[in-house]
């Protein structure tokens, strides 16, 4: 095995296999959008673009389709960078488009050279089929806005997609004509960019328009035949509830974890709220384990090669400190009393985990406090644990941690944490990294094993899994349910909350 092959290393997004459980949880809670479907208006804009291609080209030639979609995406991003950069976040190609928009000497922008060499440098986006093909197509198929025509070419559906496309055209006709002219010519003027942005910018949806109404039906799960609608509607309701009760600063994570506003008994809502809690419990545990993962690397690089068991024991001894107790007694003594304290500790651990380097003793102890506090609080909460269990594969989740601690609760704390680190940090990392190497050829090992010792460690940068909940909030702003400037509910948002 050639572990030093040039170009073979990849950092690995889930080095312990824990984030996969988080993804499974939020996928079921916010269906129809992903971490990379960043702006609501892309759904209606892409419906319009696909409809235009169908009408104008009647073609199954993939090269023509690639040219069309890439120019359509780039002119959209470029126009919004020229017209209103501050509110154009989350748009594909914004970095490249922003650089061009900054060139004051340019009155006309080329659309050909930044789009005609997919996969190469100097392009607005390297993905061959654009932002649409890489990120939006799956969601739009799931929502039945589009259907496959031929190969990677898609058309709008009669019942869902075409009404969206028609609304975009009917309500923004002059701007749509400018976009089509730009695609055909392969260039667009600065003044036309401003006109396109004024009409089609993701932040400029007119609340009373038919386009806005159709986008809200999607966002709010209003279609009877939308099998994903109920969960998205409930999650949106819970997000807006957090927004409505936050008088200082918007903290979705804290609100959806603590749930101080929760009233039990609302049919369908309890499962959603328990699953959101399960998501954050898993995230808090995984960020603590990743602090320990960097600690493993730091100890391994500290001098002579050490056996796996010795490295795990050294980290566990830092976590336990001078206390001599069972792991259950240690958990009871370390348990944090409030949700806010747990959220604050998780944030501080993320700061440590996101910095390449050896964690200090306080952070190593903090990771133990995080895991044991989670177990103390949730070990007897069956609904949260059920939600975690449904998302668990091969024990890699907070539920796997809890089951392990349930079994060793009466064991000495040092012994139990040594075994926990050996299993959930060292062994799990080697399993995950080995699987990635075998299936995808990506070398994601943070350390190597040599004669039973850990050697050649490399620190990583780790953070929380980015949940779809933040894109759901962005969509709520785009749909004018939440004020973008103040993060307060609009009248439409209050009406939805009352009706939900």
JSON list of C-alpha atoms in Angstrom, two decimals, residues 4 86 128 160 178 204-205 218 247 282 298 333 345 357 365 403 419 433 437 441 454 494 500:
[
{"chain": "A", "resi": 4, "resn": "UNK", "atom": "CA", "xyz": [2.60, 8.58, 0.17]},
{"chain": "A", "resi": 86, "resn": "UNK", "atom": "CA", "xyz": [-24.45, 42.09, -0.44]},
{"chain": "A", "resi": 128, "resn": "UNK", "atom": "CA", "xyz": [-19.61, 19.97, -16.10]},
{"chain": "A", "resi": 160, "resn": "UNK", "atom": "CA", "xyz": [-45.41, 21.69, -10.88]},
{"chain": "A", "resi": 178, "resn": "UNK", "atom": "CA", "xyz": [-32.28, 40.09, -21.43]},
{"chain": "A", "resi": 204, "resn": "UNK", "atom": "CA", "xyz": [-36.02, 40.43, -4.79]},
{"chain": "A", "resi": 205, "resn": "UNK", "atom": "CA", "xyz": [-38.96, 38.04, -4.94]},
{"chain": "A", "resi": 218, "resn": "UNK", "atom": "CA", "xyz": [-43.12, 24.09, -2.12]},
{"chain": "A", "resi": 247, "resn": "UNK", "atom": "CA", "xyz": [-35.52, 38.73, 21.20]},
{"chain": "A", "resi": 282, "resn": "UNK", "atom": "CA", "xyz": [-24.90, 13.57, 17.98]},
{"chain": "A", "resi": 298, "resn": "UNK", "atom": "CA", "xyz": [-0.45, 14.98, 19.28]},
{"chain": "A", "resi": 333, "resn": "UNK", "atom": "CA", "xyz": [-20.24, 14.79, 38.86]},
{"chain": "A", "resi": 345, "resn": "UNK", "atom": "CA", "xyz": [-19.17, 23.93, 25.73]},
{"chain": "A", "resi": 357, "resn": "UNK", "atom": "CA", "xyz": [-2.79, 21.28, 16.73]},
{"chain": "A", "resi": 365, "resn": "UNK", "atom": "CA", "xyz": [-11.20, 17.32, 29.81]},
{"chain": "A", "resi": 403, "resn": "UNK", "atom": "CA", "xyz": [-24.87, 1.95, 24.62]},
{"chain": "A", "resi": 419, "resn": "UNK", "atom": "CA", "xyz": [-11.64, 1.72, 26.00]},
{"chain": "A", "resi": 433, "resn": "UNK", "atom": "CA", "xyz": [-10.33, 5.68, 6.44]},
{"chain": "A", "resi": 437, "resn": "UNK", "atom": "CA", "xyz": [-9.28, 4.05, 0.54]},
{"chain": "A", "resi": 441, "resn": "UNK", "atom": "CA", "xyz": [-8.94, 5.56, -3.54]},
{"chain": "A", "resi": 454, "resn": "UNK", "atom": "CA", "xyz": [0.50, 4.90, 16.08]},
{"chain": "A", "resi": 494, "resn": "UNK", "atom": "CA", "xyz": [-46.89, 35.01, 11.43]},
{"chain": "A", "resi": 500, "resn": "UNK", "atom": "CA", "xyz": [-49.27, 25.51, 10.80]}
]
